[in-house]
Structures are given as structure tokens and as C-alpha cells.
């Protein structure tokens, strides 16, 4: 027998109709949870930790939410409210999507937990739906079917997530020691590099030109991938 779908947090009122007068709003709860996640990642977000941040009992949060899953849904949608929601500027559709990608990359870097939390969402909230609407509006001039355009949105988000995830080869751009750590990490990763056996790879590491900035590489990646998908 198929499982019954979980009732969406968006289909319920902000608090239960019975019980004591609420001490906090959903927005306050989400703000407290977001602050915890920004500092310590999703693992730092529990009902108990959020309640402690609000100086209340963990059980009181269940007047507003039925589970931590509800909280994650609300957190993701609240974060996406930081993206521009207006009508897309007139111009080339690809330029428009690159603008969306830059905004999304900045958002993911402000909230490093967001890409992981977004994969756990059970129902999209209003700000998430607005994001999809904006992307589709930018692609409106294209003749491709809606299914292909939705695939393009997924690909766009995937590329942004890749660039937003700090790795030894892709450090955070605002880290003053990022270049030194990147060089040290590369040296460690390629410690077995032999200039005689691997001349091309050696040349890539000894070239005088600095590596391209992440935003430029982001744009080149998106242009190449989306042109192939949508044209």
C-alpha cells in the first residue's frame, strides 16, 4: 500500500488553533534556525537547539511545526526570498540565466547549508516557485518544450552548487589565504607528478598565467552547457 504523502507545511496555519498564545512566529523560528545553520551547518539545527536559541522549550516549537522536515522546508524557502523576484530584464536569455546563476551562487555562499537542505525539501514554498517562474520567464522566447526548460533549471542549479562547494581546488573567494591553501592542496594532490611522464600536466601547473576567476569559469560553463541543451 503506497505511503500517504506528508501534509505540506504550506497548507497549514502558522500555528495550531488550540493551546497557549504563541510566543514566537514561524519567521522568528526560521531566522534562529538559519543563524545556527550559517554558523554550524545543518547538523547544528535541531528542534532543541532552535528552541534554546529562542529561550523556549523544544516542545513549544511543535505548536508551529510538525517536524524538523517542516523547518527545513521553511528555511530553504526563506533563503530563496533573498533572490531577486522581479520581472527579468529585457535582453539575451543566456545573459539572463547567467545573472540568475550569479545571484544563486552568492546566495549559496552566504548560506553554505542551502544546497544540502534544498535536496531534502518535500514541497516547494512560494519563494522557490517564484525562482522557477523567473527562470522560465527568461527562457520564454525559446521554442523548446517546458520539460527541457525545467531540465535547464536543474542543470543551472547543479552547476551553481558545484561552484558553491568549497574544495581544495575551489576555495571560498573571500578567504585571504585561499590561494596559498589552493597551491598547497594541489601540490599534495599531484605529489606523484613526473615532468617527463606528464609534460602537459606539468605545463598546466607551471604556466605563468593565473587560474581564471570562479565567476568567469562559472559563466563559461553555463554558456557551454545551456547552449547545448537549449539551442
PDB file of N, CA, C and O in Angstrom, residues 1 16-17 26 36 64 111-113 115 133 146 172 176 191 210 220 222 229:
ATOM      1  N   UNK A   1       0.858  -1.192   0.000  1.00  0.00           N
ATOM      2  CA  UNK A   1       0.000   0.000   0.000  1.00  0.00           C
ATOM      3  C   UNK A   1       0.892   1.240   0.000  1.00  0.00           C
ATOM      4  O   UNK A   1       1.815   1.360   0.812  1.00  0.00           O
ATOM      5  N   UNK A  16      -1.123  26.090  15.606  1.00  0.00           N
ATOM      6  CA  UNK A  16      -2.324  25.317  15.897  1.00  0.00           C
ATOM      7  C   UNK A  16      -3.404  26.229  16.470  1.00  0.00           C
ATOM      8  O   UNK A  16      -3.117  27.206  17.163  1.00  0.00           O
ATOM      9  N   UNK A  17      -4.653  25.878  16.186  1.00  0.00           N
ATOM     10  CA  UNK A  17      -5.763  26.721  16.625  1.00  0.00           C
ATOM     11  C   UNK A  17      -6.006  26.630  18.124  1.00  0.00           C
ATOM     12  O   UNK A  17      -6.611  27.520  18.719  1.00  0.00           O
ATOM     13  N   UNK A  26       6.589  31.908  13.083  1.00  0.00           N
ATOM     14  CA  UNK A  26       7.376  30.996  12.253  1.00  0.00           C
ATOM     15  C   UNK A  26       8.613  31.699  11.716  1.00  0.00           C
ATOM     16  O   UNK A  26       9.697  31.123  11.636  1.00  0.00           O
ATOM     17  N   UNK A  36      21.785  29.372  13.139  1.00  0.00           N
ATOM     18  CA  UNK A  36      22.509  28.180  13.584  1.00  0.00           C
ATOM     19  C   UNK A  36      23.156  27.466  12.396  1.00  0.00           C
ATOM     20  O   UNK A  36      24.311  27.028  12.473  1.00  0.00           O
ATOM     21  N   UNK A  64       3.986  25.143  16.112  1.00  0.00           N
ATOM     22  CA  UNK A  64       4.133  25.810  14.823  1.00  0.00           C
ATOM     23  C   UNK A  64       4.527  24.838  13.707  1.00  0.00           C
ATOM     24  O   UNK A  64       4.214  25.056  12.535  1.00  0.00           O
ATOM     25  N   UNK A 111      24.894  31.108   2.533  1.00  0.00           N
ATOM     26  CA  UNK A 111      24.264  30.041   3.315  1.00  0.00           C
ATOM     27  C   UNK A 111      24.805  28.694   2.821  1.00  0.00           C
ATOM     28  O   UNK A 111      24.153  28.010   2.018  1.00  0.00           O
ATOM     29  N   UNK A 112      25.989  28.276   3.262  1.00  0.00           N
ATOM     30  CA  UNK A 112      26.603  27.052   2.723  1.00  0.00           C
ATOM     31  C   UNK A 112      25.782  25.792   2.919  1.00  0.00           C
ATOM     32  O   UNK A 112      26.022  24.794   2.231  1.00  0.00           O
ATOM     33  N   UNK A 113      24.844  25.788   3.828  1.00  0.00           N
ATOM     34  CA  UNK A 113      23.985  24.626   4.096  1.00  0.00           C
ATOM     35  C   UNK A 113      22.863  24.491   3.082  1.00  0.00           C
ATOM     36  O   UNK A 113      22.187  23.457   3.027  1.00  0.00           O
ATOM     37  N   UNK A 115      22.394  24.221  -0.259  1.00  0.00           N
ATOM     38  CA  UNK A 115      22.294  23.230  -1.327  1.00  0.00           C
ATOM     39  C   UNK A 115      21.938  21.858  -0.767  1.00  0.00           C
ATOM     40  O   UNK A 115      21.158  21.112  -1.372  1.00  0.00           O
ATOM     41  N   UNK A 133       9.653  30.352 -11.717  1.00  0.00           N
ATOM     42  CA  UNK A 133       8.897  31.219 -12.629  1.00  0.00           C
ATOM     43  C   UNK A 133       9.823  32.216 -13.313  1.00  0.00           C
ATOM     44  O   UNK A 133       9.711  32.472 -14.521  1.00  0.00           O
ATOM     45  N   UNK A 146       8.497  22.841 -22.254  1.00  0.00           N
ATOM     46  CA  UNK A 146       8.684  23.186 -20.844  1.00  0.00           C
ATOM     47  C   UNK A 146       9.545  22.152 -20.122  1.00  0.00           C
ATOM     48  O   UNK A 146      10.323  22.503 -19.227  1.00  0.00           O
ATOM     49  N   UNK A 172      36.817  29.146  -0.945  1.00  0.00           N
ATOM     50  CA  UNK A 172      35.936  30.305  -0.867  1.00  0.00           C
ATOM     51  C   UNK A 172      36.665  31.549  -1.352  1.00  0.00           C
ATOM     52  O   UNK A 172      37.827  31.764  -1.006  1.00  0.00           O
ATOM     53  N   UNK A 176      41.341  35.136   2.687  1.00  0.00           N
ATOM     54  CA  UNK A 176      42.591  35.821   2.312  1.00  0.00           C
ATOM     55  C   UNK A 176      43.758  34.870   2.074  1.00  0.00           C
ATOM     56  O   UNK A 176      44.723  35.225   1.411  1.00  0.00           O
ATOM     57  N   UNK A 191      51.337  15.075  -5.945  1.00  0.00           N
ATOM     58  CA  UNK A 191      52.695  14.831  -5.466  1.00  0.00           C
ATOM     59  C   UNK A 191      53.448  13.839  -6.352  1.00  0.00           C
ATOM     60  O   UNK A 191      54.682  13.864  -6.405  1.00  0.00           O
ATOM     61  N   UNK A 210      47.674  33.236 -14.260  1.00  0.00           N
ATOM     62  CA  UNK A 210      46.937  32.765 -13.087  1.00  0.00           C
ATOM     63  C   UNK A 210      45.680  32.031 -13.513  1.00  0.00           C
ATOM     64  O   UNK A 210      45.186  32.223 -14.635  1.00  0.00           O
ATOM     65  N   UNK A 220      31.454  30.649 -18.339  1.00  0.00           N
ATOM     66  CA  UNK A 220      31.826  29.811 -19.489  1.00  0.00           C
ATOM     67  C   UNK A 220      31.149  28.448 -19.402  1.00  0.00           C
ATOM     68  O   UNK A 220      30.701  27.902 -20.416  1.00  0.00           O
ATOM     69  N   UNK A 222      28.285  27.665 -17.830  1.00  0.00           N
ATOM     70  CA  UNK A 222      26.842  27.783 -18.066  1.00  0.00           C
ATOM     71  C   UNK A 222      26.556  28.052 -19.530  1.00  0.00           C
ATOM     72  O   UNK A 222      25.631  27.472 -20.116  1.00  0.00           O
ATOM     73  N   UNK A 229      22.012  22.523 -24.468  1.00  0.00           N
ATOM     74  CA  UNK A 229      20.730  21.968 -24.053  1.00  0.00           C
ATOM     75  C   UNK A 229      19.558  22.684 -24.698  1.00  0.00           C
ATOM     76  O   UNK A 229      18.540  22.052 -25.020  1.00  0.00           O
TER      77      UNK A 229
END
